[in-house]
Amino acid sequence: MQLKNTQSSEAFNLEASDIEESSCDAEVLLTAEHVHKKFCRSLKRSLWYGMKDVTNELNPFSHDTNSNLHERNWNADAHLRQEEFYAIRDVSFELRRGECLGLIGHNGAGKTTLLKMLNGLIKPDHGKIQVRGRVGALIALGAGFNPILSGRENVYINAAVLGLKKKEIDDKLEEIIDFAEIGEFIDAPVQSYSSGMQVRLGFAVATSLKPDVLILDEVLAVGDAAFRAKCELTLSRLIKNSAVILVSHNPLHISRLCQRVLWLQRGCVVGEGDPGENLRRYASSLDVKKTGDSSALVVNHLENFRLINSELPTQYRDRLKLGVTFRSTKKIEVRIVVIGIHDKRQGQVAQSTIDTNLCINGEATIAFETGEIELRDGDYTVTLAFYGKEISELYLRATNFVEFNLDSGMVSHAAYNFQTSLKLA
């Protein structure tokens, strides 16, 4: 977790409309103008380029100093050297107090690189970023925590970086511990924490200090359902007085919390604005192989995925049962399983996230049984996804591989999370 102080010149089912939208004259807290960031594929060349760049920055007579970084006619391609590429290219946007911006895109699209620049961890090669006020960020698991110090000591250090006095930290400490659900482990070394404990503590620190700008990278993908619900409720309250950037591969989180989205593809902005429209375009753009007219399959280290049996709901509060089989080409550890239910007109309307620890090497068969499906009448599709230790480790995404219809007289419902059990045969 990274926290810094920067100055520049009650229901769980939350809909985006429930979050107060900022007015057009709300204070602008974050601005990015024509931001570029490049990296080098070769380590040796990267070190050499780094030395040259530092020398040029220290040389007041160099033509490559920061004075040229904001020129409008700056040619990006002309500044690429051998084996360099742009991770972020010409990204511009602004974020006002009271807004939540969803950042979406494929793995490797440049989302985390952009967040690191916004948080001041790395600097852009071209362009300008302005952040006003206190910034709280949770970008990488365990980032900003000293692993050999206790959770309590890390809380004090991170809060002190933000400029809080010891008395202010003392007043908030119990609130942070209670929210993170750490209990007596607050005095244990952070290196002994599970990934879920680290994220819970990081989120608790970042949000309890009431930042003006809050930057979150996949924080809602970790933890049990109750903690994720608590995080969403906390975010909905913070958004009213803060500017929030949320990265998530979960369209349900984006649609419920964000007023607009920024869609990155290979470092460039390819979509911005309405969450519903951009999420649909993003879903249809996945680099996939088709398995039918409307279904798609993305696999990584898996093959021969297929549905072997199903028991589909037809009435309100029926259950959904699925059996799938596949073969892994190497030993994998599936830690998170996500089942999403999509309304063909509105997008994703329900989701089940299962924290598990499946070690799979070779052939595997998994049976799923959901809780009662509480949706209105209509046509629905099911999407299944397998993730590893991190949400960026995608092993499988089977989109729209099952369809069902409900016809029981129900005419309304709210988006919600449901429970699912799984069994590895």
mmCIF file of C-alpha atoms in Angstrom, residues 2-394:
data_model
loop_
_atom_site.group_PDB
_atom_site.id
_atom_site.type_symbol
_atom_site.label_atom_id
_atom_site.label_comp_id
_atom_site.label_asym_id
_atom_site.label_seq_id
_atom_site.Cartn_x
_atom_site.Cartn_y
_atom_site.Cartn_z
ATOM 1 C CA GLN A 2 1.253 3.474 -0.811
ATOM 2 C CA LEU A 3 0.049 6.605 0.944
ATOM 3 C CA LYS A 4 1.318 10.104 0.408
ATOM 4 C CA ASN A 5 0.430 13.742 0.949
ATOM 5 C CA THR A 6 0.556 15.662 -2.314
ATOM 6 C CA GLN A 7 -0.082 19.338 -3.039
ATOM 7 C CA SER A 8 -0.253 20.732 -6.562
ATOM 8 C CA SER A 9 0.584 24.769 -7.798
ATOM 9 C CA GLU A 10 -26.691 1.346 3.866
ATOM 10 C CA ALA A 11 -27.694 -1.503 1.851
ATOM 11 C CA PHE A 12 -25.125 -3.686 0.124
ATOM 12 C CA ASN A 13 -26.894 -3.605 -3.252
ATOM 13 C CA LEU A 14 -25.575 -0.361 -4.646
ATOM 14 C CA GLU A 15 -26.482 1.025 -8.039
ATOM 15 C CA ALA A 16 -24.409 3.675 -9.799
ATOM 16 C CA SER A 17 -27.424 5.978 -9.649
ATOM 17 C CA ASP A 18 -27.385 5.729 -5.846
ATOM 18 C CA ILE A 19 -24.030 7.480 -5.709
ATOM 19 C CA GLU A 20 -24.276 11.243 -5.853
ATOM 20 C CA GLU A 21 -22.818 12.487 -9.110
ATOM 21 C CA SER A 22 -20.515 15.481 -8.956
ATOM 22 C CA SER A 23 -21.755 18.721 -10.415
ATOM 23 C CA CYS A 24 -19.959 20.297 -13.338
ATOM 24 C CA ASP A 25 -18.451 22.943 -11.043
ATOM 25 C CA ALA A 26 -17.083 20.449 -8.474
ATOM 26 C CA GLU A 27 -13.435 20.800 -7.547
ATOM 27 C CA VAL A 28 -11.016 19.083 -9.935
ATOM 28 C CA LEU A 29 -8.694 16.938 -7.802
ATOM 29 C CA LEU A 30 -6.793 15.003 -10.448
ATOM 30 C CA THR A 31 -5.711 15.958 -13.953
ATOM 31 C CA ALA A 32 -3.685 13.975 -16.491
ATOM 32 C CA GLU A 33 -2.668 15.687 -19.731
ATOM 33 C CA HIS A 34 -1.154 13.761 -22.675
ATOM 34 C CA VAL A 35 0.676 11.338 -20.380
ATOM 35 C CA HIS A 36 3.194 8.914 -21.931
ATOM 36 C CA LYS A 37 5.315 6.245 -20.242
ATOM 37 C CA LYS A 38 7.798 3.973 -22.017
ATOM 38 C CA PHE A 39 9.800 0.944 -20.920
ATOM 39 C CA CYS A 40 12.602 -1.081 -22.466
ATOM 40 C CA ARG A 41 12.397 -4.821 -23.115
ATOM 41 C CA SER A 42 16.140 -5.279 -22.522
ATOM 42 C CA LEU A 43 17.474 -4.915 -18.977
ATOM 43 C CA LYS A 44 20.969 -3.875 -20.111
ATOM 44 C CA ARG A 45 19.638 -1.256 -22.493
ATOM 45 C CA SER A 46 17.185 -0.064 -19.853
ATOM 46 C CA LEU A 47 20.034 0.601 -17.407
ATOM 47 C CA TRP A 48 22.030 2.410 -20.081
ATOM 48 C CA TYR A 49 19.056 4.523 -21.154
ATOM 49 C CA GLY A 50 18.364 5.327 -17.522
ATOM 50 C CA MET A 51 21.868 6.661 -17.003
ATOM 51 C CA LYS A 52 21.597 8.810 -20.140
ATOM 52 C CA ASP A 53 18.195 10.163 -19.104
ATOM 53 C CA VAL A 54 19.418 11.120 -15.629
ATOM 54 C CA THR A 55 22.428 12.877 -17.171
ATOM 55 C CA ASN A 56 20.175 14.795 -19.567
ATOM 56 C CA GLU A 57 17.882 15.867 -16.739
ATOM 57 C CA LEU A 58 20.831 17.220 -14.750
ATOM 58 C CA ASN A 59 22.184 19.066 -17.785
ATOM 59 C CA PRO A 60 20.461 22.495 -18.051
ATOM 60 C CA PHE A 61 21.549 22.789 -21.695
ATOM 61 C CA SER A 62 20.047 19.464 -22.800
ATOM 62 C CA HIS A 63 17.226 19.561 -25.369
ATOM 63 C CA ASP A 64 15.564 16.543 -23.649
ATOM 64 C CA THR A 65 14.912 18.136 -20.262
ATOM 65 C CA ASN A 66 11.527 18.493 -18.641
ATOM 66 C CA SER A 67 10.958 21.848 -20.324
ATOM 67 C CA ASN A 68 10.055 19.933 -23.470
ATOM 68 C CA LEU A 69 7.742 17.434 -21.825
ATOM 69 C CA HIS A 70 4.521 19.346 -22.413
ATOM 70 C CA GLU A 71 4.950 20.481 -26.040
ATOM 71 C CA ARG A 72 1.774 19.844 -28.035
ATOM 72 C CA ASN A 73 3.656 18.866 -31.192
ATOM 73 C CA TRP A 74 5.817 16.373 -29.323
ATOM 74 C CA ASN A 75 6.383 13.295 -31.530
ATOM 75 C CA ALA A 76 6.031 10.154 -29.420
ATOM 76 C CA ASP A 77 7.445 7.744 -32.004
ATOM 77 C CA ALA A 78 10.526 9.916 -32.552
ATOM 78 C CA HIS A 79 11.443 9.488 -28.874
ATOM 79 C CA LEU A 80 11.386 5.672 -28.905
ATOM 80 C CA ARG A 81 14.830 4.084 -28.801
ATOM 81 C CA GLN A 82 15.803 0.541 -29.697
ATOM 82 C CA GLU A 83 13.674 -2.093 -27.854
ATOM 83 C CA GLU A 84 11.523 0.553 -26.150
ATOM 84 C CA PHE A 85 7.712 0.579 -26.189
ATOM 85 C CA TYR A 86 4.948 2.725 -24.723
ATOM 86 C CA ALA A 87 3.095 1.217 -21.760
ATOM 87 C CA ILE A 88 0.979 4.398 -21.594
ATOM 88 C CA ARG A 89 0.434 6.599 -24.641
ATOM 89 C CA ASP A 90 -1.316 9.983 -24.735
ATOM 90 C CA VAL A 91 -3.733 9.453 -21.826
ATOM 91 C CA SER A 92 -5.711 12.510 -20.731
ATOM 92 C CA PHE A 93 -8.592 12.863 -18.262
ATOM 93 C CA GLU A 94 -9.689 14.776 -15.186
ATOM 94 C CA LEU A 95 -11.454 13.646 -12.044
ATOM 95 C CA ARG A 96 -13.584 15.807 -9.775
ATOM 96 C CA ARG A 97 -14.558 15.509 -6.156
ATOM 97 C CA GLY A 98 -17.599 13.255 -5.897
ATOM 98 C CA GLU A 99 -16.690 11.136 -8.938
ATOM 99 C CA CYS A 100 -15.627 7.501 -9.203
ATOM 100 C CA LEU A 101 -13.737 6.541 -12.359
ATOM 101 C CA GLY A 102 -13.558 2.879 -13.321
ATOM 102 C CA LEU A 103 -10.361 1.830 -15.095
ATOM 103 C CA ILE A 104 -10.866 -1.227 -17.317
ATOM 104 C CA GLY A 105 -8.765 -3.133 -19.831
ATOM 105 C CA HIS A 106 -7.003 -6.416 -20.503
ATOM 106 C CA ASN A 107 -4.088 -7.607 -18.368
ATOM 107 C CA GLY A 108 -1.065 -5.644 -19.590
ATOM 108 C CA ALA A 109 -3.170 -2.765 -20.945
ATOM 109 C CA GLY A 110 -1.299 -0.270 -18.727
ATOM 110 C CA LYS A 111 -3.745 0.181 -15.842
ATOM 111 C CA THR A 112 -1.274 -0.384 -12.995
ATOM 112 C CA THR A 113 1.415 1.691 -14.725
ATOM 113 C CA LEU A 114 -1.026 4.592 -14.957
ATOM 114 C CA LEU A 115 -1.993 4.229 -11.283
ATOM 115 C CA LYS A 116 1.668 4.274 -10.241
ATOM 116 C CA MET A 117 2.198 7.530 -12.133
ATOM 117 C CA LEU A 118 -0.926 9.067 -10.599
ATOM 118 C CA ASN A 119 0.386 8.112 -7.152
ATOM 119 C CA GLY A 120 3.843 9.516 -7.854
ATOM 120 C CA LEU A 121 5.684 6.186 -7.710
ATOM 121 C CA ILE A 122 7.056 6.634 -11.234
ATOM 122 C CA LYS A 123 7.207 9.740 -13.416
ATOM 123 C CA PRO A 124 5.804 10.108 -16.926
ATOM 124 C CA ASP A 125 8.182 10.463 -19.864
ATOM 125 C CA HIS A 126 5.898 13.100 -21.348
ATOM 126 C CA GLY A 127 2.818 14.945 -20.201
ATOM 127 C CA LYS A 128 1.641 16.370 -16.906
ATOM 128 C CA ILE A 129 -0.152 14.961 -13.865
ATOM 129 C CA GLN A 130 -1.616 17.187 -11.152
ATOM 130 C CA VAL A 131 -3.064 15.835 -7.908
ATOM 131 C CA ARG A 132 -4.593 18.120 -5.302
ATOM 132 C CA GLY A 133 -4.941 17.085 -1.675
ATOM 133 C CA ARG A 134 -4.230 13.942 0.288
ATOM 134 C CA VAL A 135 -3.853 10.709 -1.680
ATOM 135 C CA GLY A 136 -4.557 7.182 -0.450
ATOM 136 C CA ALA A 137 -3.645 4.278 -2.695
ATOM 137 C CA LEU A 138 -3.771 0.512 -2.604
ATOM 138 C CA ILE A 139 -2.040 -0.543 -5.818
ATOM 139 C CA ALA A 140 0.019 -3.677 -5.161
ATOM 140 C CA LEU A 141 -0.429 -6.343 -2.516
ATOM 141 C CA GLY A 142 1.722 -5.438 0.486
ATOM 142 C CA ALA A 143 3.210 -2.361 -1.184
ATOM 143 C CA GLY A 144 4.108 0.280 1.386
ATOM 144 C CA PHE A 145 4.189 -2.226 4.237
ATOM 145 C CA ASN A 146 7.472 -3.165 5.886
ATOM 146 C CA PRO A 147 7.159 -6.954 6.192
ATOM 147 C CA ILE A 148 9.258 -7.262 9.353
ATOM 148 C CA LEU A 149 7.252 -4.633 11.252
ATOM 149 C CA SER A 150 3.911 -5.316 12.889
ATOM 150 C CA GLY A 151 0.613 -4.201 11.445
ATOM 151 C CA ARG A 152 0.311 -1.555 14.177
ATOM 152 C CA GLU A 153 3.744 -0.115 13.364
ATOM 153 C CA ASN A 154 2.947 -0.022 9.664
ATOM 154 C CA VAL A 155 -0.293 1.853 10.343
ATOM 155 C CA TYR A 156 1.611 4.547 12.249
ATOM 156 C CA ILE A 157 4.278 4.831 9.551
ATOM 157 C CA ASN A 158 1.832 5.127 6.664
ATOM 158 C CA ALA A 159 -0.344 7.620 8.503
ATOM 159 C CA ALA A 160 2.712 9.684 9.451
ATOM 160 C CA VAL A 161 3.710 9.853 5.776
ATOM 161 C CA LEU A 162 0.374 11.582 5.197
ATOM 162 C CA GLY A 163 1.293 14.158 7.826
ATOM 163 C CA LEU A 164 -0.993 12.951 10.612
ATOM 164 C CA LYS A 165 0.072 13.562 14.188
ATOM 165 C CA LYS A 166 0.378 10.696 16.656
ATOM 166 C CA LYS A 167 -2.769 11.746 18.505
ATOM 167 C CA GLU A 168 -4.769 11.704 15.258
ATOM 168 C CA ILE A 169 -3.468 8.210 14.502
ATOM 169 C CA ASP A 170 -4.288 7.052 18.027
ATOM 170 C CA ASP A 171 -7.882 8.224 17.574
ATOM 171 C CA LYS A 172 -8.273 6.224 14.348
ATOM 172 C CA LEU A 173 -6.307 3.093 15.273
ATOM 173 C CA GLU A 174 -9.172 1.098 16.774
ATOM 174 C CA GLU A 175 -11.401 2.011 13.837
ATOM 175 C CA ILE A 176 -8.724 0.709 11.439
ATOM 176 C CA ILE A 177 -8.223 -2.536 13.379
ATOM 177 C CA ASP A 178 -11.961 -3.192 13.614
ATOM 178 C CA PHE A 179 -12.533 -2.539 9.919
ATOM 179 C CA ALA A 180 -9.613 -4.752 8.854
ATOM 180 C CA GLU A 181 -10.819 -7.556 11.143
ATOM 181 C CA ILE A 182 -7.212 -8.201 12.176
ATOM 182 C CA GLY A 183 -7.805 -8.426 15.930
ATOM 183 C CA GLU A 184 -4.841 -9.611 17.980
ATOM 184 C CA PHE A 185 -2.767 -10.106 14.807
ATOM 185 C CA ILE A 186 -2.269 -6.349 14.565
ATOM 186 C CA ASP A 187 0.947 -6.826 16.590
ATOM 187 C CA ALA A 188 2.244 -9.697 14.431
ATOM 188 C CA PRO A 189 4.753 -9.056 11.593
ATOM 189 C CA VAL A 190 3.052 -8.217 8.300
ATOM 190 C CA GLN A 191 5.085 -10.939 6.574
ATOM 191 C CA SER A 192 2.998 -13.474 8.523
ATOM 192 C CA TYR A 193 -0.277 -12.066 7.149
ATOM 193 C CA SER A 194 -2.270 -13.780 4.430
ATOM 194 C CA SER A 195 -2.934 -11.847 1.226
ATOM 195 C CA GLY A 196 -6.476 -11.164 2.413
ATOM 196 C CA MET A 197 -5.265 -9.747 5.739
ATOM 197 C CA GLN A 198 -2.801 -7.450 3.979
ATOM 198 C CA VAL A 199 -5.450 -6.103 1.633
ATOM 199 C CA ARG A 200 -7.944 -5.619 4.478
ATOM 200 C CA LEU A 201 -5.409 -3.649 6.518
ATOM 201 C CA GLY A 202 -4.293 -1.626 3.497
ATOM 202 C CA PHE A 203 -7.865 -0.757 2.569
ATOM 203 C CA ALA A 204 -8.710 0.158 6.159
ATOM 204 C CA VAL A 205 -5.743 2.555 6.401
ATOM 205 C CA ALA A 206 -6.335 4.116 2.983
ATOM 206 C CA THR A 207 -10.036 4.787 3.586
ATOM 207 C CA SER A 208 -10.094 5.662 7.278
ATOM 208 C CA LEU A 209 -7.768 8.624 6.726
ATOM 209 C CA LYS A 210 -10.406 10.250 4.480
ATOM 210 C CA PRO A 211 -8.194 10.984 1.450
ATOM 211 C CA ASP A 212 -9.154 13.522 -1.189
ATOM 212 C CA VAL A 213 -8.043 11.108 -3.918
ATOM 213 C CA LEU A 214 -8.330 7.332 -3.465
ATOM 214 C CA ILE A 215 -6.662 4.915 -5.915
ATOM 215 C CA LEU A 216 -7.608 1.227 -5.695
ATOM 216 C CA ASP A 217 -6.314 -1.646 -7.830
ATOM 217 C CA GLU A 218 -8.433 -4.835 -7.617
ATOM 218 C CA VAL A 219 -9.037 -4.434 -3.889
ATOM 219 C CA LEU A 220 -12.597 -5.804 -4.194
ATOM 220 C CA ALA A 221 -11.289 -9.075 -5.631
ATOM 221 C CA VAL A 222 -9.829 -10.208 -2.287
ATOM 222 C CA GLY A 223 -11.585 -11.224 0.895
ATOM 223 C CA ASP A 224 -14.835 -12.947 1.679
ATOM 224 C CA ALA A 225 -18.249 -11.749 0.546
ATOM 225 C CA ALA A 226 -18.969 -9.931 3.820
ATOM 226 C CA PHE A 227 -15.751 -7.917 3.641
ATOM 227 C CA ARG A 228 -16.303 -7.055 -0.017
ATOM 228 C CA ALA A 229 -19.783 -5.821 0.875
ATOM 229 C CA LYS A 230 -18.300 -3.655 3.632
ATOM 230 C CA CYS A 231 -15.725 -2.258 1.195
ATOM 231 C CA GLU A 232 -18.408 -1.316 -1.327
ATOM 232 C CA LEU A 233 -20.477 0.425 1.324
ATOM 233 C CA THR A 234 -17.411 2.344 2.530
ATOM 234 C CA LEU A 235 -16.521 3.369 -1.017
ATOM 235 C CA SER A 236 -20.040 4.588 -1.722
ATOM 236 C CA ARG A 237 -19.747 6.914 1.276
ATOM 237 C CA LEU A 238 -16.227 8.100 0.429
ATOM 238 C CA ILE A 239 -17.122 8.942 -3.166
ATOM 239 C CA LYS A 240 -19.387 11.749 -1.993
ATOM 240 C CA ASN A 241 -16.390 13.760 -0.739
ATOM 241 C CA SER A 242 -13.444 12.235 -2.622
ATOM 242 C CA ALA A 243 -12.287 11.421 -6.119
ATOM 243 C CA VAL A 244 -11.890 7.649 -6.547
ATOM 244 C CA ILE A 245 -10.177 5.588 -9.243
ATOM 245 C CA LEU A 246 -11.158 1.919 -9.158
ATOM 246 C CA VAL A 247 -9.508 -0.828 -11.216
ATOM 247 C CA SER A 248 -11.555 -4.006 -11.448
ATOM 248 C CA HIS A 249 -12.106 -6.906 -13.828
ATOM 249 C CA ASN A 250 -15.549 -7.305 -12.279
ATOM 250 C CA PRO A 251 -18.180 -5.428 -14.320
ATOM 251 C CA LEU A 252 -20.637 -5.601 -11.416
ATOM 252 C CA HIS A 253 -18.330 -3.505 -9.229
ATOM 253 C CA ILE A 254 -17.698 -0.996 -12.014
ATOM 254 C CA SER A 255 -21.375 -0.569 -12.906
ATOM 255 C CA ARG A 256 -22.454 -0.197 -9.261
ATOM 256 C CA LEU A 257 -19.784 2.236 -8.075
ATOM 257 C CA CYS A 258 -18.552 4.242 -11.071
ATOM 258 C CA GLN A 259 -20.196 7.132 -12.888
ATOM 259 C CA ARG A 260 -17.841 6.747 -15.861
ATOM 260 C CA VAL A 261 -15.047 4.499 -17.073
ATOM 261 C CA LEU A 262 -11.724 4.822 -18.865
ATOM 262 C CA TRP A 263 -10.943 1.853 -21.107
ATOM 263 C CA LEU A 264 -7.260 1.220 -21.862
ATOM 264 C CA GLN A 265 -5.959 -0.997 -24.627
ATOM 265 C CA ARG A 266 -2.209 -1.334 -25.198
ATOM 266 C CA GLY A 267 -1.662 1.846 -23.233
ATOM 267 C CA CYS A 268 -4.120 3.965 -25.235
ATOM 268 C CA VAL A 269 -7.593 5.210 -24.329
ATOM 269 C CA VAL A 270 -10.091 3.472 -26.621
ATOM 270 C CA GLY A 271 -13.246 4.283 -24.671
ATOM 271 C CA GLU A 272 -14.416 6.793 -22.060
ATOM 272 C CA GLY A 273 -17.774 7.690 -20.585
ATOM 273 C CA ASP A 274 -20.877 5.642 -19.757
ATOM 274 C CA PRO A 275 -20.014 2.445 -17.808
ATOM 275 C CA GLY A 276 -22.739 0.298 -19.370
ATOM 276 C CA GLU A 277 -21.836 1.032 -22.977
ATOM 277 C CA ASN A 278 -18.069 0.762 -22.464
ATOM 278 C CA LEU A 279 -18.355 -2.446 -20.454
ATOM 279 C CA ARG A 280 -20.354 -4.026 -23.261
ATOM 280 C CA ARG A 281 -17.824 -2.903 -25.856
ATOM 281 C CA TYR A 282 -14.959 -4.130 -23.678
ATOM 282 C CA ALA A 283 -16.568 -7.544 -23.176
ATOM 283 C CA SER A 284 -17.067 -7.962 -26.921
ATOM 284 C CA SER A 285 -13.465 -6.974 -27.644
ATOM 285 C CA LEU A 286 -11.847 -9.812 -25.706
ATOM 286 C CA ASP A 287 -9.188 -11.647 -27.673
ATOM 287 C CA VAL A 288 -10.999 -14.968 -27.625
ATOM 288 C CA LYS A 289 -11.779 -17.973 -29.698
ATOM 289 C CA LYS A 290 -15.474 -18.420 -30.413
ATOM 290 C CA THR A 291 -17.314 -21.460 -29.157
ATOM 291 C CA GLY A 292 -20.720 -20.504 -30.550
ATOM 292 C CA ASP A 293 -22.742 -17.607 -31.874
ATOM 293 C CA SER A 294 -22.703 -15.645 -28.615
ATOM 294 C CA SER A 295 -20.260 -17.499 -26.366
ATOM 295 C CA ALA A 296 -16.511 -17.119 -26.062
ATOM 296 C CA LEU A 297 -13.663 -18.866 -24.298
ATOM 297 C CA VAL A 298 -10.353 -17.566 -22.978
ATOM 298 C CA VAL A 299 -7.974 -20.183 -21.604
ATOM 299 C CA ASN A 300 -4.459 -20.063 -20.141
ATOM 300 C CA HIS A 301 -2.779 -23.408 -19.290
ATOM 301 C CA LEU A 302 -6.158 -25.118 -19.769
ATOM 302 C CA GLU A 303 -7.643 -27.063 -22.669
ATOM 303 C CA ASN A 304 -10.637 -29.235 -23.600
ATOM 304 C CA PHE A 305 -13.027 -27.183 -21.451
ATOM 305 C CA ARG A 306 -16.653 -28.287 -21.857
ATOM 306 C CA LEU A 307 -19.978 -28.403 -20.050
ATOM 307 C CA ILE A 308 -20.897 -31.993 -19.160
ATOM 308 C CA ASN A 309 -24.199 -31.485 -17.328
ATOM 309 C CA SER A 310 -26.503 -28.745 -16.107
ATOM 310 C CA GLU A 311 -29.719 -28.186 -14.184
ATOM 311 C CA LEU A 312 -31.037 -24.751 -15.105
ATOM 312 C CA PRO A 313 -33.452 -22.578 -13.114
ATOM 313 C CA THR A 314 -36.839 -21.804 -14.646
ATOM 314 C CA GLN A 315 -38.599 -20.145 -11.700
ATOM 315 C CA TYR A 316 -37.774 -17.499 -9.123
ATOM 316 C CA ARG A 317 -35.529 -18.959 -6.367
ATOM 317 C CA ASP A 318 -34.615 -22.068 -8.353
ATOM 318 C CA ARG A 319 -30.995 -23.194 -8.120
ATOM 319 C CA LEU A 320 -28.393 -23.479 -10.871
ATOM 320 C CA LYS A 321 -26.286 -26.645 -11.095
ATOM 321 C CA LEU A 322 -23.358 -27.023 -13.500
ATOM 322 C CA GLY A 323 -20.721 -29.647 -14.184
ATOM 323 C CA VAL A 324 -17.617 -28.782 -16.231
ATOM 324 C CA THR A 325 -14.524 -30.706 -17.219
ATOM 325 C CA PHE A 326 -11.170 -29.601 -18.597
ATOM 326 C CA ARG A 327 -7.490 -30.482 -18.659
ATOM 327 C CA SER A 328 -4.633 -28.365 -17.330
ATOM 328 C CA THR A 329 -1.384 -28.399 -19.319
ATOM 329 C CA LYS A 330 0.631 -27.644 -16.161
ATOM 330 C CA LYS A 331 0.057 -27.647 -12.438
ATOM 331 C CA ILE A 332 -2.063 -24.639 -11.468
ATOM 332 C CA GLU A 333 -3.585 -23.324 -8.252
ATOM 333 C CA VAL A 334 -7.086 -21.903 -8.649
ATOM 334 C CA ARG A 335 -7.744 -19.516 -5.751
ATOM 335 C CA ILE A 336 -10.800 -17.573 -6.945
ATOM 336 C CA VAL A 337 -13.781 -18.811 -8.955
ATOM 337 C CA VAL A 338 -16.334 -16.292 -10.227
ATOM 338 C CA ILE A 339 -19.775 -17.121 -11.625
ATOM 339 C CA GLY A 340 -21.589 -14.207 -13.245
ATOM 340 C CA ILE A 341 -25.195 -14.089 -14.427
ATOM 341 C CA HIS A 342 -25.937 -11.652 -17.247
ATOM 342 C CA ASP A 343 -29.209 -10.150 -18.345
ATOM 343 C CA LYS A 344 -29.080 -9.968 -22.150
ATOM 344 C CA ARG A 345 -30.352 -6.384 -22.013
ATOM 345 C CA GLN A 346 -28.628 -4.960 -18.906
ATOM 346 C CA GLY A 347 -25.329 -6.824 -18.575
ATOM 347 C CA GLN A 348 -24.199 -8.546 -15.376
ATOM 348 C CA VAL A 349 -26.862 -8.557 -12.668
ATOM 349 C CA ALA A 350 -25.632 -11.167 -10.167
ATOM 350 C CA GLN A 351 -22.365 -12.722 -9.143
ATOM 351 C CA SER A 352 -20.882 -15.385 -6.892
ATOM 352 C CA THR A 353 -17.216 -15.222 -5.859
ATOM 353 C CA ILE A 354 -15.763 -18.407 -4.364
ATOM 354 C CA ASP A 355 -12.494 -18.365 -2.428
ATOM 355 C CA THR A 356 -10.923 -21.789 -2.848
ATOM 356 C CA ASN A 357 -7.599 -23.591 -3.139
ATOM 357 C CA LEU A 358 -7.820 -26.082 -6.003
ATOM 358 C CA CYS A 359 -4.550 -27.659 -7.117
ATOM 359 C CA ILE A 360 -5.131 -29.026 -10.610
ATOM 360 C CA ASN A 361 -2.681 -31.006 -12.695
ATOM 361 C CA GLY A 362 -4.229 -32.811 -15.657
ATOM 362 C CA GLU A 363 -7.878 -33.832 -16.051
ATOM 363 C CA ALA A 364 -10.408 -32.267 -13.691
ATOM 364 C CA THR A 365 -14.179 -32.189 -13.229
ATOM 365 C CA ILE A 366 -15.912 -29.596 -11.051
ATOM 366 C CA ALA A 367 -19.552 -29.493 -9.969
ATOM 367 C CA PHE A 368 -21.204 -26.201 -8.972
ATOM 368 C CA GLU A 369 -24.469 -25.591 -7.146
ATOM 369 C CA THR A 370 -25.660 -22.048 -6.490
ATOM 370 C CA GLY A 371 -27.996 -20.733 -3.856
ATOM 371 C CA GLU A 372 -31.484 -19.609 -4.819
ATOM 372 C CA ILE A 373 -31.507 -17.387 -7.917
ATOM 373 C CA GLU A 374 -33.587 -14.313 -7.111
ATOM 374 C CA LEU A 375 -33.994 -12.608 -10.483
ATOM 375 C CA ARG A 376 -36.964 -11.284 -12.412
ATOM 376 C CA ASP A 377 -38.343 -12.976 -15.517
ATOM 377 C CA GLY A 378 -36.100 -12.818 -18.560
ATOM 378 C CA ASP A 379 -33.314 -14.403 -20.568
ATOM 379 C CA TYR A 380 -29.945 -14.868 -18.876
ATOM 380 C CA THR A 381 -26.475 -16.197 -19.651
ATOM 381 C CA VAL A 382 -23.766 -17.545 -17.337
ATOM 382 C CA THR A 383 -20.056 -16.714 -17.341
ATOM 383 C CA LEU A 384 -17.426 -18.731 -15.431
ATOM 384 C CA ALA A 385 -13.906 -17.545 -14.569
ATOM 385 C CA PHE A 386 -10.930 -19.141 -12.769
ATOM 386 C CA TYR A 387 -8.176 -16.995 -11.216
ATOM 387 C CA GLY A 388 -4.894 -17.780 -9.477
ATOM 388 C CA LYS A 389 -3.349 -16.123 -6.420
ATOM 389 C CA GLU A 390 -3.808 -12.708 -8.016
ATOM 390 C CA ILE A 391 -6.825 -11.532 -9.965
ATOM 391 C CA SER A 392 -4.469 -10.851 -12.897
ATOM 392 C CA GLU A 393 -3.760 -14.609 -13.172
ATOM 393 C CA LEU A 394 -6.656 -15.570 -15.418
#
